[in-house]
XYZ file of C-alpha atoms in Angstrom:
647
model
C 415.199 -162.478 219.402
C 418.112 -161.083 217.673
C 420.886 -158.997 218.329
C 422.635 -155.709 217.103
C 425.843 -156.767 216.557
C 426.126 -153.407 214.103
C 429.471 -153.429 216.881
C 430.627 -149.711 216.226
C 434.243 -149.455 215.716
C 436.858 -146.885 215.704
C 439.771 -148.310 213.834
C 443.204 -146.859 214.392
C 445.210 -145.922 210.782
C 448.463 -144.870 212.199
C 450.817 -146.476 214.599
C 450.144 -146.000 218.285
C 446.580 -144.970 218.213
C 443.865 -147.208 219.333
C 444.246 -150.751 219.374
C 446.968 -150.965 217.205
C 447.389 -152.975 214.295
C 447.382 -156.021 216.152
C 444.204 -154.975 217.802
C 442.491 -154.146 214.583
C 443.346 -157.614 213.404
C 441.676 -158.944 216.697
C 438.953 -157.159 216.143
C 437.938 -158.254 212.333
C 438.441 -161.642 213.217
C 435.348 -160.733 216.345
C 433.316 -159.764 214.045
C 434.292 -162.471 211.604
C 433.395 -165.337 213.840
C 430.125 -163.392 215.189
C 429.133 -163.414 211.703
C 430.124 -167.135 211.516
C 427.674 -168.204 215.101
C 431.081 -168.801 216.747
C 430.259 -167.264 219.580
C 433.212 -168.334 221.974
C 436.006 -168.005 219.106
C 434.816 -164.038 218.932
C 434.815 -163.693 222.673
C 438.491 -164.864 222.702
C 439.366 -162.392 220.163
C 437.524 -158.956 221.629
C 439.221 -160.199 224.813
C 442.815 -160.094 223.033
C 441.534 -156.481 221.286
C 440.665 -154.992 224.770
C 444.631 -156.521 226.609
C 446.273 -154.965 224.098
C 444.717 -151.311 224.462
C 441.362 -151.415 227.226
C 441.292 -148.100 227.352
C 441.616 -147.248 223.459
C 439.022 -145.442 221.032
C 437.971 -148.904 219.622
C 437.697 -150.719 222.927
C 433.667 -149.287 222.915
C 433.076 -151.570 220.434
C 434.693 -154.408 221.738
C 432.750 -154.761 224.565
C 429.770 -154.881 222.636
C 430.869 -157.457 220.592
C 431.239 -158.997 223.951
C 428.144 -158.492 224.964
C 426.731 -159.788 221.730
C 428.666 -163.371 221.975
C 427.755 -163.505 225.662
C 424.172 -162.955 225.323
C 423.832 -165.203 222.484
C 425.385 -167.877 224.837
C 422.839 -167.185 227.369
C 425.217 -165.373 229.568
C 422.841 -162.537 230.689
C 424.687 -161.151 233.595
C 427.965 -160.693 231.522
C 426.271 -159.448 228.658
C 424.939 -156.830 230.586
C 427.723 -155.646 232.253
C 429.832 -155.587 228.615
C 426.847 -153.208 227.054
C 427.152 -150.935 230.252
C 430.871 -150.345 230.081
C 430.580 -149.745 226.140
C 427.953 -147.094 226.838
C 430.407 -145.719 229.863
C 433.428 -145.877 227.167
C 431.161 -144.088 224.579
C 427.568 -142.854 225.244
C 426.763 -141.641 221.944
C 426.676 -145.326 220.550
C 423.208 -146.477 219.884
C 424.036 -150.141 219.248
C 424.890 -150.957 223.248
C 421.853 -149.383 224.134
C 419.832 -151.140 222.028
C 421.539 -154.709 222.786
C 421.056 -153.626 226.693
C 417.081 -153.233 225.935
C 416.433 -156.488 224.102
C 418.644 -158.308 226.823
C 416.051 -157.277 229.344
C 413.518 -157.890 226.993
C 414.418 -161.463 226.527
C 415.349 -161.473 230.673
C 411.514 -160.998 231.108
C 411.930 -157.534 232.235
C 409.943 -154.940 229.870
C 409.401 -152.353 232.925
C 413.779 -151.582 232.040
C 413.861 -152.831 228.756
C 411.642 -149.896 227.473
C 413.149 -146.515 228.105
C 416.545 -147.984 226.615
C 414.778 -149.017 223.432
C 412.752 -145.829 222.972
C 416.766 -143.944 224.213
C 418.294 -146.164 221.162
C 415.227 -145.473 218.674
C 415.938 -141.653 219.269
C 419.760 -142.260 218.847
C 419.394 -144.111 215.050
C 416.685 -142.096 213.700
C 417.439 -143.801 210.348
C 417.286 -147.704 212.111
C 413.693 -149.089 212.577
C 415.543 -152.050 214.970
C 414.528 -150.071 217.990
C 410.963 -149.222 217.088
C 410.373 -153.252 215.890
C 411.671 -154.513 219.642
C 409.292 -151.314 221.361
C 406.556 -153.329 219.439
C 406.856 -156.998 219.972
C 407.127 -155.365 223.610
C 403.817 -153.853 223.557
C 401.881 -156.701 221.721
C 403.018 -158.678 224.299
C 401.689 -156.652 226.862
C 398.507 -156.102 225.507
C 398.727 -153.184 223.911
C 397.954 -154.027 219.960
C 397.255 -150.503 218.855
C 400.704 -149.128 220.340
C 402.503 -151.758 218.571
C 400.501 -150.747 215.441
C 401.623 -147.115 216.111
C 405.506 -148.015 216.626
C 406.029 -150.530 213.405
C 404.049 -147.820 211.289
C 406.793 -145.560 212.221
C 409.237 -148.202 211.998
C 407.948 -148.908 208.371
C 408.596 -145.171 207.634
C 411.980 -145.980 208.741
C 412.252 -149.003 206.090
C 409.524 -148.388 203.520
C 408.344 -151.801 202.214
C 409.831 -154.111 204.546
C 408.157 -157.059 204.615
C 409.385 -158.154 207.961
C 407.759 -155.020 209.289
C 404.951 -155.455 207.193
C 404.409 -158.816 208.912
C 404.542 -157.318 212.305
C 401.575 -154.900 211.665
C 399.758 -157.786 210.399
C 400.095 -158.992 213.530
C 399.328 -156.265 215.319
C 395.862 -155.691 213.010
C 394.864 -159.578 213.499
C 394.821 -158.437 217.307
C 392.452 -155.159 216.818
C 390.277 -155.736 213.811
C 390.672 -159.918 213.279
C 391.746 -162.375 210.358
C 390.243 -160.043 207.894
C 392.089 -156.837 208.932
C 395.366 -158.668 209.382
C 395.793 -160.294 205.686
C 396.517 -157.345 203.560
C 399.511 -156.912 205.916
C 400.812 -160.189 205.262
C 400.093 -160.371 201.371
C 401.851 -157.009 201.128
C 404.540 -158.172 202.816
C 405.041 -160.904 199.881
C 404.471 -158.688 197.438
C 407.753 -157.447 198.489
C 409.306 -160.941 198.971
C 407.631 -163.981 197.490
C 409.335 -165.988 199.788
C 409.232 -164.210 203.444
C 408.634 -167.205 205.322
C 406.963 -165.435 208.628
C 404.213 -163.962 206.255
C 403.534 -167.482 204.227
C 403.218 -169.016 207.183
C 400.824 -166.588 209.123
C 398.472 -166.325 205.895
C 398.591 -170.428 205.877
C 397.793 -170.125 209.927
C 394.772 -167.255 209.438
C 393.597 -169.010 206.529
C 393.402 -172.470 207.440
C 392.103 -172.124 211.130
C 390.276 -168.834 211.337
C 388.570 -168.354 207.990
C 387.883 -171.772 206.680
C 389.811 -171.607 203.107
C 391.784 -174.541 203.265
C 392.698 -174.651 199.201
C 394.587 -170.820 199.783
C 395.527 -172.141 202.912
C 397.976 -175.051 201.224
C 398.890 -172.721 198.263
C 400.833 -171.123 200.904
C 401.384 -173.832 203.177
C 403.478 -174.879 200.274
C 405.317 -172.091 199.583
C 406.469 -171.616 203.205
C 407.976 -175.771 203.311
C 409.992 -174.823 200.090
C 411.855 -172.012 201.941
C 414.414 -172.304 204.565
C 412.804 -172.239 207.762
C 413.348 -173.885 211.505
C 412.718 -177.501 210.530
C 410.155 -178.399 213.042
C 408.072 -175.605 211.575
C 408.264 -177.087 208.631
C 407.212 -180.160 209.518
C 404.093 -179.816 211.442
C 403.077 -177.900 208.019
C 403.534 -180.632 206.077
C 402.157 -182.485 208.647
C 399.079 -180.710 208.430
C 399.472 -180.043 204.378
C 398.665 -183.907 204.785
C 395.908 -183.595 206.805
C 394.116 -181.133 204.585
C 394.120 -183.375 201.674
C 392.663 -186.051 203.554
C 390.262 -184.126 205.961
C 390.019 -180.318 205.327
C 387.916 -179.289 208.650
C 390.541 -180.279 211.057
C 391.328 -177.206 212.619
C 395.501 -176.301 213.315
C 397.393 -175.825 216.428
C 399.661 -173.925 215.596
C 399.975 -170.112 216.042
C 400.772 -166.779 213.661
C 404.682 -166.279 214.534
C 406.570 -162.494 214.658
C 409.143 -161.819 212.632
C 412.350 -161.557 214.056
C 413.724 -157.506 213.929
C 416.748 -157.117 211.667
C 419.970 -157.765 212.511
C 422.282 -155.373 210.425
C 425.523 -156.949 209.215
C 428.613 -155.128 211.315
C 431.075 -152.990 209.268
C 433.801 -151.563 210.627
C 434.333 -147.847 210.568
C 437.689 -145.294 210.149
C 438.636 -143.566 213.110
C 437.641 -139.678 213.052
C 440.353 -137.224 212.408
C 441.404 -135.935 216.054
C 439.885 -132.381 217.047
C 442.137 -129.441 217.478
C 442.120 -128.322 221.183
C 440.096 -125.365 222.501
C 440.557 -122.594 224.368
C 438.499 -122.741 227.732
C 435.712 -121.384 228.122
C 433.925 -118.921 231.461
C 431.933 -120.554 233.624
C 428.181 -120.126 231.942
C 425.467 -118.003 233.724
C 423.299 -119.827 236.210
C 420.141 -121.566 234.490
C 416.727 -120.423 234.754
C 414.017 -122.683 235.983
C 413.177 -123.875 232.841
C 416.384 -124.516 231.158
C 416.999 -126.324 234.771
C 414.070 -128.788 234.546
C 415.047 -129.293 230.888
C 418.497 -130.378 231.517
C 417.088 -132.799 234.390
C 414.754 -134.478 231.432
C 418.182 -134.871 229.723
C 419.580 -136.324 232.659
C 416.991 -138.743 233.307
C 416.758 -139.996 229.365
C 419.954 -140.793 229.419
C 419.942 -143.051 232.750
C 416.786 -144.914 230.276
C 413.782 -143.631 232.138
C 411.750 -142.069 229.707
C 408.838 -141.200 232.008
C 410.609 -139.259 234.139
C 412.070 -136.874 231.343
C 408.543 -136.270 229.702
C 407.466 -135.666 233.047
C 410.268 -132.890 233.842
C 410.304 -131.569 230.161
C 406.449 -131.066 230.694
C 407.100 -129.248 233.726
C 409.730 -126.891 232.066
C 407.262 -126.047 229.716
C 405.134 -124.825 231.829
C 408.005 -123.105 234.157
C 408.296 -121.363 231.055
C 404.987 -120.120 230.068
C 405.425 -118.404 233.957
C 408.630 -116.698 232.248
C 407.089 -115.825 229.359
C 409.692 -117.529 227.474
C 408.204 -119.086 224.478
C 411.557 -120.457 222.974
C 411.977 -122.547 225.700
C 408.412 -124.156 226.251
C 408.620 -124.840 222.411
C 411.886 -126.548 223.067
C 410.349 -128.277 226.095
C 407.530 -129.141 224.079
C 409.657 -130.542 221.377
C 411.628 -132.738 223.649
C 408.897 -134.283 225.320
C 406.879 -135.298 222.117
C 410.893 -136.415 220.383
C 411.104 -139.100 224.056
C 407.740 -139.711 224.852
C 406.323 -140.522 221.254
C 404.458 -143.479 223.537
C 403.274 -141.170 225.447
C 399.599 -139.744 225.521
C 400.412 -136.819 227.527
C 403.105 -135.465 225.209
C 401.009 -135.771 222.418
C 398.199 -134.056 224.403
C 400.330 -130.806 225.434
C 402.004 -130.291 222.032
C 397.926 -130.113 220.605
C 397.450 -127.253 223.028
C 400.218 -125.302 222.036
C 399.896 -125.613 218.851
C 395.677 -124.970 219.426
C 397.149 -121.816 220.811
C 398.499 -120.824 217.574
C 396.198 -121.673 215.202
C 398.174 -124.522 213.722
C 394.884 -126.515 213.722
C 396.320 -129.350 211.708
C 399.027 -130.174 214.288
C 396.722 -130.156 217.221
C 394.119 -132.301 215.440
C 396.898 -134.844 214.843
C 398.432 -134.403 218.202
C 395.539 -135.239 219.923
C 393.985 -138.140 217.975
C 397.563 -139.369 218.277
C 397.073 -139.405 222.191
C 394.138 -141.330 221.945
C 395.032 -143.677 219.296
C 397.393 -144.343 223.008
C 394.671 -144.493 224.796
C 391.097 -144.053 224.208
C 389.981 -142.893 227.599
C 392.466 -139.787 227.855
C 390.373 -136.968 228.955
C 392.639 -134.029 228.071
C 392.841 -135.294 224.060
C 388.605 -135.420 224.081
C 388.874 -131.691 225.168
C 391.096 -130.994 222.875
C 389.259 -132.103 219.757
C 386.425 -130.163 221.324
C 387.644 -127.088 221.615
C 388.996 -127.447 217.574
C 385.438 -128.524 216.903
C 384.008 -125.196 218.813
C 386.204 -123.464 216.820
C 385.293 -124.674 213.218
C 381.373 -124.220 214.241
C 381.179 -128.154 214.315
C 378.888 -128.302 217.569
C 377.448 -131.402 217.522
C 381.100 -132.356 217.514
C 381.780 -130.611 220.125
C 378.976 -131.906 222.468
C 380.111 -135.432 221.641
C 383.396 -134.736 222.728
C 382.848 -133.014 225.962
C 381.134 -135.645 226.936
C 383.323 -138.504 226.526
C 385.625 -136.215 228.342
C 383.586 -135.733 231.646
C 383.112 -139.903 231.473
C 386.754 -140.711 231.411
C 387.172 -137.982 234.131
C 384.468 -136.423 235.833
C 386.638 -133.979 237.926
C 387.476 -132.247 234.525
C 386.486 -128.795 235.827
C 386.822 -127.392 231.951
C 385.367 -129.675 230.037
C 381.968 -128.978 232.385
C 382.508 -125.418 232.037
C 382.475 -125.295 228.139
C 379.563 -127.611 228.268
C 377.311 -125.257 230.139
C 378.936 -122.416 227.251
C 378.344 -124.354 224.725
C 374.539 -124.876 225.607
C 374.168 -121.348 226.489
C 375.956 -119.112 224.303
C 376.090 -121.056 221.364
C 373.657 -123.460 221.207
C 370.714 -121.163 222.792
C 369.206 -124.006 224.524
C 368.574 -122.884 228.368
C 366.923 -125.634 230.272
C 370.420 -128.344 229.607
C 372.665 -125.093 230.326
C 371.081 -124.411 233.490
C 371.948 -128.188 234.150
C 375.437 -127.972 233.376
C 375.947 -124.647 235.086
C 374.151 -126.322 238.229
C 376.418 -129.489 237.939
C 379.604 -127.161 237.882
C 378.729 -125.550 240.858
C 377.803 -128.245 242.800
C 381.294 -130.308 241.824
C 383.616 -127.712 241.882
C 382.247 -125.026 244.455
C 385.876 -123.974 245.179
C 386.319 -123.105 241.198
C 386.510 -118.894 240.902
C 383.821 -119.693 238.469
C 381.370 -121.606 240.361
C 379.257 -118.044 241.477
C 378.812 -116.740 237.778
C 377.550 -120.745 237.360
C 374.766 -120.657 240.323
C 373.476 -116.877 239.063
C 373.852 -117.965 235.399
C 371.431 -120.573 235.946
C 369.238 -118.875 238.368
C 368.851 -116.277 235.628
C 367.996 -119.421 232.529
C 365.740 -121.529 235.261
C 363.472 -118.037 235.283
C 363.975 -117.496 231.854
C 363.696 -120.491 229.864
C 361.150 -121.244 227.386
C 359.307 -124.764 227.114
C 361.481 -126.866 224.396
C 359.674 -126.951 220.952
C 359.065 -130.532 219.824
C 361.580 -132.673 218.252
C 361.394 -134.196 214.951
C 362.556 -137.007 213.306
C 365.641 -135.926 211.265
C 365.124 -136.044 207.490
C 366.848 -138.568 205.510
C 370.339 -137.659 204.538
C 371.402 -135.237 201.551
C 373.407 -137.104 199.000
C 377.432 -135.890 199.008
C 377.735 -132.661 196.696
C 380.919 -134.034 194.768
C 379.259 -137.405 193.817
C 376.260 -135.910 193.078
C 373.813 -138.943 193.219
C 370.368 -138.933 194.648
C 370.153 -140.439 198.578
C 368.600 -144.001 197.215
C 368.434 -145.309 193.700
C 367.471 -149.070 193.933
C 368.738 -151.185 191.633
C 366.187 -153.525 189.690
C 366.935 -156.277 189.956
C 369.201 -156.902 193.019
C 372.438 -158.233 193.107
C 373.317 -159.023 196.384
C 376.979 -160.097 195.219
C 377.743 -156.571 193.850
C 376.126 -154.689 197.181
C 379.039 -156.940 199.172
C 381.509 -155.603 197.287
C 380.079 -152.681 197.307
C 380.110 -152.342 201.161
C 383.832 -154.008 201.129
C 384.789 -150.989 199.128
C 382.936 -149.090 201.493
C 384.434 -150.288 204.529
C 388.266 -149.672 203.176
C 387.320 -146.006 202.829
C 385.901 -145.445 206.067
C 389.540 -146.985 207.377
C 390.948 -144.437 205.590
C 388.688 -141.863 206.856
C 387.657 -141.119 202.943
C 383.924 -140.559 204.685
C 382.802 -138.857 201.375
C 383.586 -142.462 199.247
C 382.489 -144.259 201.943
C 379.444 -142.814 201.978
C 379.182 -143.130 198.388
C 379.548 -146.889 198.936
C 377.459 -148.128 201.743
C 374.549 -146.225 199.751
C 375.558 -147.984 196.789
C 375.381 -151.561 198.533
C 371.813 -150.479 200.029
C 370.806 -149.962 197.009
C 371.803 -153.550 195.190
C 370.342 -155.020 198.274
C 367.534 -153.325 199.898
C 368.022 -155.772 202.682
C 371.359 -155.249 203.922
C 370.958 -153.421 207.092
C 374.523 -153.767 207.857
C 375.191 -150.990 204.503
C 372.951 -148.710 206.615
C 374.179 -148.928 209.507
C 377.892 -148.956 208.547
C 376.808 -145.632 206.269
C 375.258 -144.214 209.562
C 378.414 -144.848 211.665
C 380.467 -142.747 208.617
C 377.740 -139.791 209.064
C 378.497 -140.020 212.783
C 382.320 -140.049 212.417
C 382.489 -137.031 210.577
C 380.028 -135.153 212.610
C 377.198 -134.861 210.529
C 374.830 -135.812 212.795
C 371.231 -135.336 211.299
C 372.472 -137.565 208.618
C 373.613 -140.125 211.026
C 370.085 -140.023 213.230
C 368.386 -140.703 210.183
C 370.095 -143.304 208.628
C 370.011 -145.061 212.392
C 366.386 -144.802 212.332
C 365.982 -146.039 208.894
C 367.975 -149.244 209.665
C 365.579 -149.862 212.978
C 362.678 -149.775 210.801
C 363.909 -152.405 209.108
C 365.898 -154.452 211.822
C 364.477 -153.238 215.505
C 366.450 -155.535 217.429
C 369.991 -153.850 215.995
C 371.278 -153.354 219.406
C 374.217 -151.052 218.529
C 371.835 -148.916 215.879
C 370.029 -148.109 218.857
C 372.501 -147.874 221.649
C 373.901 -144.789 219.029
C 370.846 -143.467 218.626
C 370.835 -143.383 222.174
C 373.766 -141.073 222.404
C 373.089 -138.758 220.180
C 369.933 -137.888 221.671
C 371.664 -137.464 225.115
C 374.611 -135.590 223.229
C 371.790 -133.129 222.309
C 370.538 -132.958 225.635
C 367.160 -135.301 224.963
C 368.022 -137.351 228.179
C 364.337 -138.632 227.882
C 364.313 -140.040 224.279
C 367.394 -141.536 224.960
C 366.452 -143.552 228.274
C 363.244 -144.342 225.592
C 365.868 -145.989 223.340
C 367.906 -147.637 226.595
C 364.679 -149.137 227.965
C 363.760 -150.637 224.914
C 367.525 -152.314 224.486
C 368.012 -153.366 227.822
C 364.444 -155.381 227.944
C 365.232 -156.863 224.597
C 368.908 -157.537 224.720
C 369.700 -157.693 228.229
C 373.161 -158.556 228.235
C 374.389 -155.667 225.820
C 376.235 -154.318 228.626
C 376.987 -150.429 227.327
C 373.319 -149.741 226.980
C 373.263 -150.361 230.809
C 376.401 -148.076 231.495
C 375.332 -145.136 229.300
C 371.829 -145.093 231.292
C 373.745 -145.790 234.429
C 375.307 -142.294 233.195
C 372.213 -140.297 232.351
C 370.442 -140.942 236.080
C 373.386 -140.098 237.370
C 373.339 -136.317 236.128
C 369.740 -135.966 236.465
C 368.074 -134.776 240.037
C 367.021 -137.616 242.104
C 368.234 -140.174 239.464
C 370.779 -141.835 242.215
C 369.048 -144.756 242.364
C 368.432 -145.477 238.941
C 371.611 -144.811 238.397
C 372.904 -147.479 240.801
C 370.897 -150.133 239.773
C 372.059 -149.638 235.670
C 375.806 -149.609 236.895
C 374.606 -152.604 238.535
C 373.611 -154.303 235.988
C 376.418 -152.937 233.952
C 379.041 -154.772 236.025
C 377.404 -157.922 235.788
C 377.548 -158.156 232.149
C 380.981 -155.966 231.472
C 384.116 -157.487 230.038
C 386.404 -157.832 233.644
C 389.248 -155.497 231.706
C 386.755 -153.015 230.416
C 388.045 -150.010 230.809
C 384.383 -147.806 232.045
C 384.440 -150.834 234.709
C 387.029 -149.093 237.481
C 385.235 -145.006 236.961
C 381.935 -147.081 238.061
C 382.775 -148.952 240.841
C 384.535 -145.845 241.878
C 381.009 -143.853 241.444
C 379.226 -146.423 243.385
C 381.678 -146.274 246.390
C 381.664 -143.065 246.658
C 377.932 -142.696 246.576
C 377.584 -145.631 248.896
């Protein structure tokens, strides 16, 4: 891991000011023998800088450059202390923040490396460094697609960096495998032929995890002509050899991060001095908000980013109590600015810009939150209530659902619900339901009286449900204007790959319309790709057209009725639409034919559970649900906590 030895410096022009002459001298030759990896020749010489003036404008930036030689050294505890009296001497310095953070970071403590590298990435807007250390941090940890969300930023930072670009490749080879994480590294060499991280990654990906041993030595070969760590190098060659003797023998060695940058140091002029000031009156007390808001300050700048988000949150809504909307904006602003790995930031700068009708904003805000985290409860609502708004109610049902099964206790989400089903939706018997379930989980709620009589009133009322039908098969998109099929005679299975490659890079992009276009293209080359129709139904269900998407599911079981995951989202739709029955048809069928496809257990564990006198059922699906779940899967812990409380 490298260092930013960027050491900022304040360099005195005119006798008697800072370090002196003497101490300028000092100073240059630091950062001279930094430069040169002489490590205890630039100690000696920031130690001469700091006798001769330690209290001086440029004495900041010696003890960094302490810090730097110390940690690289492997002095931690002096390095340490040398970043903490340069950010004493001057706080506004991002560099000894920064150095602090990936200290800890390489001490094997990420818990207090963290808030000091997301301090430093908000202190050097313009520097990715900070945002490339926040996401080898995260990858390490686990957390793939918060990596991919801070080097994305980071690459804003640096467009076309292929040292960044290597990083998301890592990050990609974590969420979507080999295939997702090559285009990463490639671009990175479009951008330098000879970035050794990204040769040797591609070699890696190729040669062990996809089986293409010739593309695998093209770049094999490339990385052992650059100049890289020689032991590297030669367990490549060693297996270069291999390869042309034996191509199946797998590698054993692993994709490698870039290193973040290490700017080279320059040294700066010392500001012109500021005239003095008259004093100023003491300033009027501060409100509540303005209070909690300086707090949040207070607590960024000690490097705990939690705690500020948590107290600018609060200020915002201290202010919404004053009716100060200046201030919760300013709140707002702060908490999204320092918590930009935060869900909950994202999540309450979506409902305040919902409130305004900036649409856009909350629709990024919140898919922003659960790029985060996909079990956040608040950003599900959110995207609901935008859906409700635009008339997209299928949407809307899908979304208030997966909000009630991250948290069940969400009082509002189960309220619009039971609205949506009555008011909008005109369908009686599932708003009774809801209105039933509200009551009976929240009987405290101001609300939960108009619930009981509202579905007293539907339960009298109600008509019997006319019959569903099959959807019909899905209308072709207006701007392509093709017909729904148009099989090709005769096929070409090699052009309906390509086809559905082209089709799967749109749907990435969330270009639904092309995608669409594509998977019905591939269908058509190949009547018997299933995957093209099932891939095409998955883009119907993304963008909430979902008549289109029920139909195309259907179509691919009549042609493949063991596709487990065809069914399993057939299965939610129905129960999205309130057809509990033909969706525990669908479960039933998957969980006596594939057994072990654990979600088809969970989502009927779910249905029994909302249904009068399903408890039982219910019990024995989560059941079986835990048997066969992943141990980190994330529905595992709101089950077992379901179970013990009905126990």
């Amino acid at each position: 891991m490298r260092w930013c030895s960027s050491i900022l410096l304040s360099i005195a022009l005119a006798a008697g000011a800072g370090c002196g002459p003497a101490g300028e001298r000092e100073l240059r030759a630091g950062l001279r023998e930094l430069r040169r990896g002489r490590e205890v020749g630039a100690l000696t010489r920031f130690e001469r800088a700091l006798a001769r003036r330690p209290a001086g404008p440029s004495a900041a930036a010696a003890w960094n450059g302490i810090g730097v030689a110390a940690a690289r050294l492997g002095q931690a505890e002096r390095a340490a202390e040398a970043f903490l009296e340069s950010q004493r001497l001057d706080p506004d310095a991002p560099g000894p923040v920064l150095n602090l953070g990936v200290l800890l970071l390489r001490e094997g403590d990420p818990v207090a490396a963290a808030p000091l590298l997301a301090r430093a990435a908000m202190m050097a807007p313009e520097d990715p460094a900070a945002l490339e250390h926040l996401g080898v941090l995260h990858l390490s940890g686990g957390r793939p697609e918060v990596a991919r969300a801070l080097w994305r930023r980071a690459l804003d930072r640096e467009p076309g960096s292929p040292r960044i670009l290597t990083a998301l490749g890592l990050a990609e080879l974590r969420i979507g495998g080999p295939e997702a994480a090559l285009p990463r590294f490639r671009a990175a060499l479009e951008q330098d032929s000879g970035y050794a991280p990204a040769l040797y990654n591609l070699f890696v990906l190729l040669d062990r995890e996809l089986g293409h041993p010739a593309e695998a030595q093209a770049y094999g070969e490339r990385f052992t002509a650059t100049r890289v760590s020689a032991g590297r190098a030669a367990a490549v060659r060693a297996r270069l050899r291999e390869l042309a003797e034996d191509p199946t023998v797998p590698p054993d060695t692993p994709p490698t991060t870039p290193d973040p940058p290490e700017p080279e140091p320059e040294p700066e002029p010392e500001p012109e001095p500021e005239p003095p000031v008259a004093p100023e009156p003491d300033p009027p007390p501060m409100s509540e908000p303005e209070r909690l808001i300086a707090e949040a300050r207070s607590y960024y700048a000690a490097g705990d980013a939690v705690a500020a988000v948590d107290k600018a949150l609060r200020a915002a809504e201290a202010a919404v109590r004053a009716g100060d909307s200046a201030v919760r904006e300013s709140a707002l602003r702060f908490a999204l600015e320092h918590g930009f790995d935060q869900p909950r930031a994202h999540e309450a700068w979506g409902f305040y810009a919902l409130e305004r009708d900036r649409t856009e904003a909350a629709r990024e805000a919140f898919e922003q939150a659960l790029e985060l985290d996909a079990s956040r409860a608040p950003a599900h609502y959110g995207l609901a209530r935008l859906a409700i708004r635009g008339g997209e109610h299928d949407v809307a049902l899908v979304r208030l659902r997966r909000a009630i099964e991250a948290d069940g206790a969400f009082a509002d989400a189960r309220w619009d619900l039971a609205r949506l089903y009555h008011a909008t939706l005109r369908r009686p018997a599932e708003a009774a339901r809801a209105y039933r379930e509200f009551a009976r989980r929240f009987p405290a709620d101001p609300r939960a009286p108009r619930a009981l009589a509202v579905a007293r009133e539907l339960a009298e009322s109600a008509p019997e449900p006319p019959p569903r039908e099959r959807p019909r098969p899905p209308a072709p998109p207006e701007d392509l204007r093709r017909p729904a099929w148009r099989p090709a005679s005769p096929a070409d299975p090699e052009a309906s790959r390509r086809a559905f490659a082209l089709g799967a890079q749109h749907q990435e992009r969330r270009d639904y319309e092309r995608a669409v276009y594509f998977y019905q293209r591939a269908f058509e080359l190949d009547p018997s790709a299933v995957r093209a129709l099932y891939n095409l139904a998955t883009a119907h269900h993304e963008r909430g057209r979902l008549d289109e998407a029920m139909a195309v599911y259907y179509e691919a079981l009549d042609r493949a009725p063991g596709h487990a995951a065809a069914r399993y989202n057939l299965a939610v739709l129905h129960h999205a639409r309130g057809d509990s029955d033909r969706a525990l048809a669908h479960l039933a069928f998957l969980t006596r034919t594939s057994p072990e496809y654990a979600p088809a257990w969970h989502l009927a564990g779910t249905i029994h559970s909302g249904r009068p006198g399903g408890q039982a059922e219910a019990r024995e699906a989560f059941m079986r649900f835990l048997e066969r779940a992943a141990p980190d899967d994330p529905a595992a812990r709101s089950v077992r906590r379901w179970l013990d409380q009905e126990s």
